[in-house]
PDB file of C-alpha atoms in Angstrom:
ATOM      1  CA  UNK A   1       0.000   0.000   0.000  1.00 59.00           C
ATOM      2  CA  UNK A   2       1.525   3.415  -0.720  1.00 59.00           C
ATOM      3  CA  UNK A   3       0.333   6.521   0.871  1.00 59.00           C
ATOM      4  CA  UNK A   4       1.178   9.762  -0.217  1.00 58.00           C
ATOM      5  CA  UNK A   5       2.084  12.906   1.867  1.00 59.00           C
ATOM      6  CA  UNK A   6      -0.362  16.001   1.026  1.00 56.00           C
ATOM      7  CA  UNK A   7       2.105  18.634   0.533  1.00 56.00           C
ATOM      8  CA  UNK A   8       1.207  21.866   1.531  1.00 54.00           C
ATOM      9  CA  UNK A   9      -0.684  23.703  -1.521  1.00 48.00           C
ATOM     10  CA  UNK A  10       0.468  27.540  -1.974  1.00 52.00           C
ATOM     11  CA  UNK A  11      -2.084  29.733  -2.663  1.00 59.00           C
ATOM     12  CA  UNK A  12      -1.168  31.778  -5.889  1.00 58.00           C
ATOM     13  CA  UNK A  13      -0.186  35.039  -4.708  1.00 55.00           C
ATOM     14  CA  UNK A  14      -2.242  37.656  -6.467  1.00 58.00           C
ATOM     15  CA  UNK A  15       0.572  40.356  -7.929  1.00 68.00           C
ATOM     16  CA  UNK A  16      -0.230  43.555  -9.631  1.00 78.00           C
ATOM     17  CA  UNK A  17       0.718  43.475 -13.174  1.00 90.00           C
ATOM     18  CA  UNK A  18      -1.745  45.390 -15.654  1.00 93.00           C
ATOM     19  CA  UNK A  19      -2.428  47.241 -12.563  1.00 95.00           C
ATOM     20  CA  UNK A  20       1.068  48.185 -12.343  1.00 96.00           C
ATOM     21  CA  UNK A  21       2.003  49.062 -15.868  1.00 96.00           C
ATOM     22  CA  UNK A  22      -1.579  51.314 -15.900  1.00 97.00           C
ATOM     23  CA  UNK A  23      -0.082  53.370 -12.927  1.00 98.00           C
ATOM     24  CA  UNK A  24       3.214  53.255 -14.399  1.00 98.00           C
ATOM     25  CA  UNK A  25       2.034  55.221 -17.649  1.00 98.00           C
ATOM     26  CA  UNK A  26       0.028  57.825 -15.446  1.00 98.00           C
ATOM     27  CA  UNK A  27       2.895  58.096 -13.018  1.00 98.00           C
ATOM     28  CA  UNK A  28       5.316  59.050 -16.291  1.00 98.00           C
ATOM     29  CA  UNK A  29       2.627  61.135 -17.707  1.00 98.00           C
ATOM     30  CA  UNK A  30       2.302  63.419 -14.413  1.00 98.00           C
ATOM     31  CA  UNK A  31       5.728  63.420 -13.426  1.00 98.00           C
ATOM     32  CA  UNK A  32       6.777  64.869 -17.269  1.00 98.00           C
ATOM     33  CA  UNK A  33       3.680  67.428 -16.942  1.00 98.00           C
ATOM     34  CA  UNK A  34       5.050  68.602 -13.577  1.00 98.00           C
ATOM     35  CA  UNK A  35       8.862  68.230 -13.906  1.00 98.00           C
ATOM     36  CA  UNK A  36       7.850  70.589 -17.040  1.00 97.00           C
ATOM     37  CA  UNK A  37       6.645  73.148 -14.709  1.00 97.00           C
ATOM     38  CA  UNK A  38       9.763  74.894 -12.514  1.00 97.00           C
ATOM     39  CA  UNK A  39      11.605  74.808 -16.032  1.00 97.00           C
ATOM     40  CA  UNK A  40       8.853  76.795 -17.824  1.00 96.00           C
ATOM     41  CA  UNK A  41       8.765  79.177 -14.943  1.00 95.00           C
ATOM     42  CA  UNK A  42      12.537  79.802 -14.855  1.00 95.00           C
ATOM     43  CA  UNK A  43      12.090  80.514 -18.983  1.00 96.00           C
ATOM     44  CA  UNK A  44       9.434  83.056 -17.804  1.00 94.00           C
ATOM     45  CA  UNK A  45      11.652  84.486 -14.925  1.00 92.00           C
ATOM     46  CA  UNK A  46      14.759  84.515 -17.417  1.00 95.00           C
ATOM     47  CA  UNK A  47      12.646  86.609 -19.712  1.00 95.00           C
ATOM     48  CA  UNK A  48      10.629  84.271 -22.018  1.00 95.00           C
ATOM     49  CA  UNK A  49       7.100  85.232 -21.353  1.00 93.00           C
ATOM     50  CA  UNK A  50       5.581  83.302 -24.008  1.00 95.00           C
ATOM     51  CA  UNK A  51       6.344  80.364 -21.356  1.00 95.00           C
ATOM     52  CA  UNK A  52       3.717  81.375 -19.163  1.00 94.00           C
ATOM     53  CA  UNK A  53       1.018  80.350 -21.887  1.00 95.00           C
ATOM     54  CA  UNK A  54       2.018  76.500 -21.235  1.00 96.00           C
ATOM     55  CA  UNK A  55       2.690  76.643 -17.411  1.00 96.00           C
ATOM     56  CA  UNK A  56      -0.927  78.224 -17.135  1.00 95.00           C
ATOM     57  CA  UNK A  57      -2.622  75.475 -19.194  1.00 96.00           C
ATOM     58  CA  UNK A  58      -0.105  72.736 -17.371  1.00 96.00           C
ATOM     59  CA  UNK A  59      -0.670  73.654 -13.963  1.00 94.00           C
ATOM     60  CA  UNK A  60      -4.759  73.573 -14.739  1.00 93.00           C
ATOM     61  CA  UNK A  61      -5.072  70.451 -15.816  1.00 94.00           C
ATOM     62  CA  UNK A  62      -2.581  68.138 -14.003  1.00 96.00           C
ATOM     63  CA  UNK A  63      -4.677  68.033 -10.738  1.00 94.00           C
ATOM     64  CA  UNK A  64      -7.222  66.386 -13.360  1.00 95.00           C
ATOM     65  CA  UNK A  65      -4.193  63.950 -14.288  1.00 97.00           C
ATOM     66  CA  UNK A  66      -3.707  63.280 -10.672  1.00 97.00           C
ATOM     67  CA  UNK A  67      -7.375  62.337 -10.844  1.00 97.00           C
ATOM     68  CA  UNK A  68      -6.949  59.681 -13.133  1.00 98.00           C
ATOM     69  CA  UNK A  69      -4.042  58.626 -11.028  1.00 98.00           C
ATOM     70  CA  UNK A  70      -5.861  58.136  -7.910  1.00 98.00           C
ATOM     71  CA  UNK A  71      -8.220  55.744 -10.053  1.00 98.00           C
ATOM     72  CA  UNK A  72      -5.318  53.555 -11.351  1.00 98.00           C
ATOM     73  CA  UNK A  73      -3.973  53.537  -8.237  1.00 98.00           C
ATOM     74  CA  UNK A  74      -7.115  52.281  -6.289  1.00 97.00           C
ATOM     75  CA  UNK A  75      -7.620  49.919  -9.188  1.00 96.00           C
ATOM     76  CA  UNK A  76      -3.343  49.079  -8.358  1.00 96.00           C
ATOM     77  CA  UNK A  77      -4.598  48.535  -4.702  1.00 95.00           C
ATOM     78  CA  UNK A  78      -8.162  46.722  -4.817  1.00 95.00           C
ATOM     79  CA  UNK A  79      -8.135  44.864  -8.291  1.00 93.00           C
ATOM     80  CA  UNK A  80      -4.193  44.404  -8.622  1.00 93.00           C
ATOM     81  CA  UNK A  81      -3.053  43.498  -4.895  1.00 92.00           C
ATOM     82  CA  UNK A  82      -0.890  45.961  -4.937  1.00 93.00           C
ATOM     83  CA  UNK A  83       0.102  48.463  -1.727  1.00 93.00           C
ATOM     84  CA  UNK A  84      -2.714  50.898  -0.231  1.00 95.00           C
ATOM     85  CA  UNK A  85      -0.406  53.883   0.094  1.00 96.00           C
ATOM     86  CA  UNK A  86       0.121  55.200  -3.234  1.00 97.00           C
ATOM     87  CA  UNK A  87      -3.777  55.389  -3.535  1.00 98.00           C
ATOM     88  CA  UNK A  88      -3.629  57.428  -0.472  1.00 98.00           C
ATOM     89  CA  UNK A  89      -0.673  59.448  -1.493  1.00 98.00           C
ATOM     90  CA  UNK A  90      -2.050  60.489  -4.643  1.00 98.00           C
ATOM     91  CA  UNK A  91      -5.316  61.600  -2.693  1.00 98.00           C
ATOM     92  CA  UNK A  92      -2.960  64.409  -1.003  1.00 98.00           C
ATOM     93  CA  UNK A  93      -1.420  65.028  -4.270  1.00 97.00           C
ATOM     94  CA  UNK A  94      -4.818  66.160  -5.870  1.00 97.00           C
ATOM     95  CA  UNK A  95      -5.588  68.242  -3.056  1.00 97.00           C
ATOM     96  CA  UNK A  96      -2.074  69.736  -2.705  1.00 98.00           C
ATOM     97  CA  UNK A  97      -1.992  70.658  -6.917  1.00 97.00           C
ATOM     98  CA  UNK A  98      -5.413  71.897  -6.857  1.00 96.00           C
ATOM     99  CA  UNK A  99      -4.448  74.155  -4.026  1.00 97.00           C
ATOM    100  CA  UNK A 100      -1.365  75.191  -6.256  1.00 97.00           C
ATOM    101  CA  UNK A 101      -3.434  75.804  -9.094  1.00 96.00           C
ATOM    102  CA  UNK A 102      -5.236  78.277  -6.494  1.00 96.00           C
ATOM    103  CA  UNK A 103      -2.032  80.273  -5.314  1.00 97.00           C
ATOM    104  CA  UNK A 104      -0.751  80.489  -8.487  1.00 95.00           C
ATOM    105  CA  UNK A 105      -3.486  82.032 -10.068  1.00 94.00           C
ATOM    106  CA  UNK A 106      -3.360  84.266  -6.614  1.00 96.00           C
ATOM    107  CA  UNK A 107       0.221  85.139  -7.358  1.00 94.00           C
ATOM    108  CA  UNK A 108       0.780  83.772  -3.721  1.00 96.00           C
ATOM    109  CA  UNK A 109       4.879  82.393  -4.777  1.00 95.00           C
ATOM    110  CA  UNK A 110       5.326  82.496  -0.947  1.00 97.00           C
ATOM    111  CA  UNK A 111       2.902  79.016  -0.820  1.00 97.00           C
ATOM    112  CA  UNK A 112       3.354  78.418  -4.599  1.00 96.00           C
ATOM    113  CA  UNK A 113       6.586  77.711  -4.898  1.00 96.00           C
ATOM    114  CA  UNK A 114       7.674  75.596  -1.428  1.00 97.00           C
ATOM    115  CA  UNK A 115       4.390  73.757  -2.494  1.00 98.00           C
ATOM    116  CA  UNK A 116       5.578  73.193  -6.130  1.00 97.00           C
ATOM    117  CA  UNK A 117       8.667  72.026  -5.327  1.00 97.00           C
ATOM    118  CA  UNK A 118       7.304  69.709  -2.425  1.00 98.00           C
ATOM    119  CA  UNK A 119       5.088  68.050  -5.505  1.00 98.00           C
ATOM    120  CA  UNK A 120       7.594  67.844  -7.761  1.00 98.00           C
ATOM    121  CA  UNK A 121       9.599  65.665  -5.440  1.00 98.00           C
ATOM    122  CA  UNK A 122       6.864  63.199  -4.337  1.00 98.00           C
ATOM    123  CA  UNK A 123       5.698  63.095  -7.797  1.00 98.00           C
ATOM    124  CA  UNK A 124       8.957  62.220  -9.034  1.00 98.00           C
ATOM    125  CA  UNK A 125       9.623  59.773  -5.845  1.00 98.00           C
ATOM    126  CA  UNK A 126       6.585  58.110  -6.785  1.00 98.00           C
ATOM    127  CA  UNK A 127       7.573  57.303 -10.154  1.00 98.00           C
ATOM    128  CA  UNK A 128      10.780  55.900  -9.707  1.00 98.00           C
ATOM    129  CA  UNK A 129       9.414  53.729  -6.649  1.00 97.00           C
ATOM    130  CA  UNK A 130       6.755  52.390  -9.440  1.00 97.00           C
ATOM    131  CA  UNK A 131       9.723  50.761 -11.628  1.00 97.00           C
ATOM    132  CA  UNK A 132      11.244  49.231  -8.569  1.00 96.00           C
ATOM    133  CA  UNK A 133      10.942  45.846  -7.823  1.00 93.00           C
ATOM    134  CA  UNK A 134       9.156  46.131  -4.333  1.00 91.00           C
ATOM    135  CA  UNK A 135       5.865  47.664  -6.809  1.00 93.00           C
ATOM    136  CA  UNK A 136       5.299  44.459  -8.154  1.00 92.00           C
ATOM    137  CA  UNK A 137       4.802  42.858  -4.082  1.00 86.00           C
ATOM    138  CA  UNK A 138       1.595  41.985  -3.201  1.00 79.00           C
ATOM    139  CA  UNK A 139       0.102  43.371  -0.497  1.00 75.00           C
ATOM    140  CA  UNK A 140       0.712  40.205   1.702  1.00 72.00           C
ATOM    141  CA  UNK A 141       4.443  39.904   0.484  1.00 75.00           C
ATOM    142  CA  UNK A 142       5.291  43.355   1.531  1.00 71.00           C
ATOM    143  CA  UNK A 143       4.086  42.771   5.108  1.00 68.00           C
ATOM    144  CA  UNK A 144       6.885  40.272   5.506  1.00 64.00           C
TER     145      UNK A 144
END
């Protein structure tokens, strides 16, 4: 008579892949619109004021692209298995560039500026963590 061991079945760990690319693309997208930003206002400061006619139109619309990313990145989170704080992240991120879209239309560069550079730098961060290998974790495997 042979008997045979039951070995231990793995569950399959759910991984975020489209999810990931999806977030990827919008993460590129937004961090190209607002890396764009400082350098069109140094062209204006140096002179070039035809540069404030794409930093206005820029710095209107890219709260809407952070928008979209808050919806890939819940869809990242939820559908993919992917980590919970980028979704929450980009949540401050929409508030924080719709409040610079405010105080630059103000003329307030005492808030506009700390608070550009502030979203520059997560935005940025953000990206580059997405093409790191720790992105593609589940949610499970980064606990451990």
């Amino acid at each position: 008579m042979t008997t045979h061991t039951a070995e231990p079945v793995e569950k399959s760990v759910r991984r975020p892949r489209a999810s990931l690319v999806s977030l990827r693309i919008v993460l590129v997208l937004h961090a190209a619109l607002i890396v764009a930003q400082p350098i069109l206002a140094g062209y204006f400061l140096s002179g070039n004021v035809d540069a404030m006619n794409i930093h206005s139109p820029i710095g209107s619309s890219v709260w809407l692209v952070a928008l979209i990313q808050f919806v890939v990145a819940a869809i990242y989170w939820l559908v993919g298995g992917g980590r919970s704080w980028p979704t929450v992240l980009t949540a401050v991120l929409f508030v924080a560039e719709f409040v610079q879209l405010v105080f630059g239309y103000q003329r307030n560069f005492a808030v506009h500026i700390p608070l550009g550079t502030a979203i520059v730098i997560t935005v940025v961060w953000t990206t580059v963590w997405s093409f790191r290998p720790t992105a593609r974790l589940s949610r499970r495997e980064a606990k451990r």
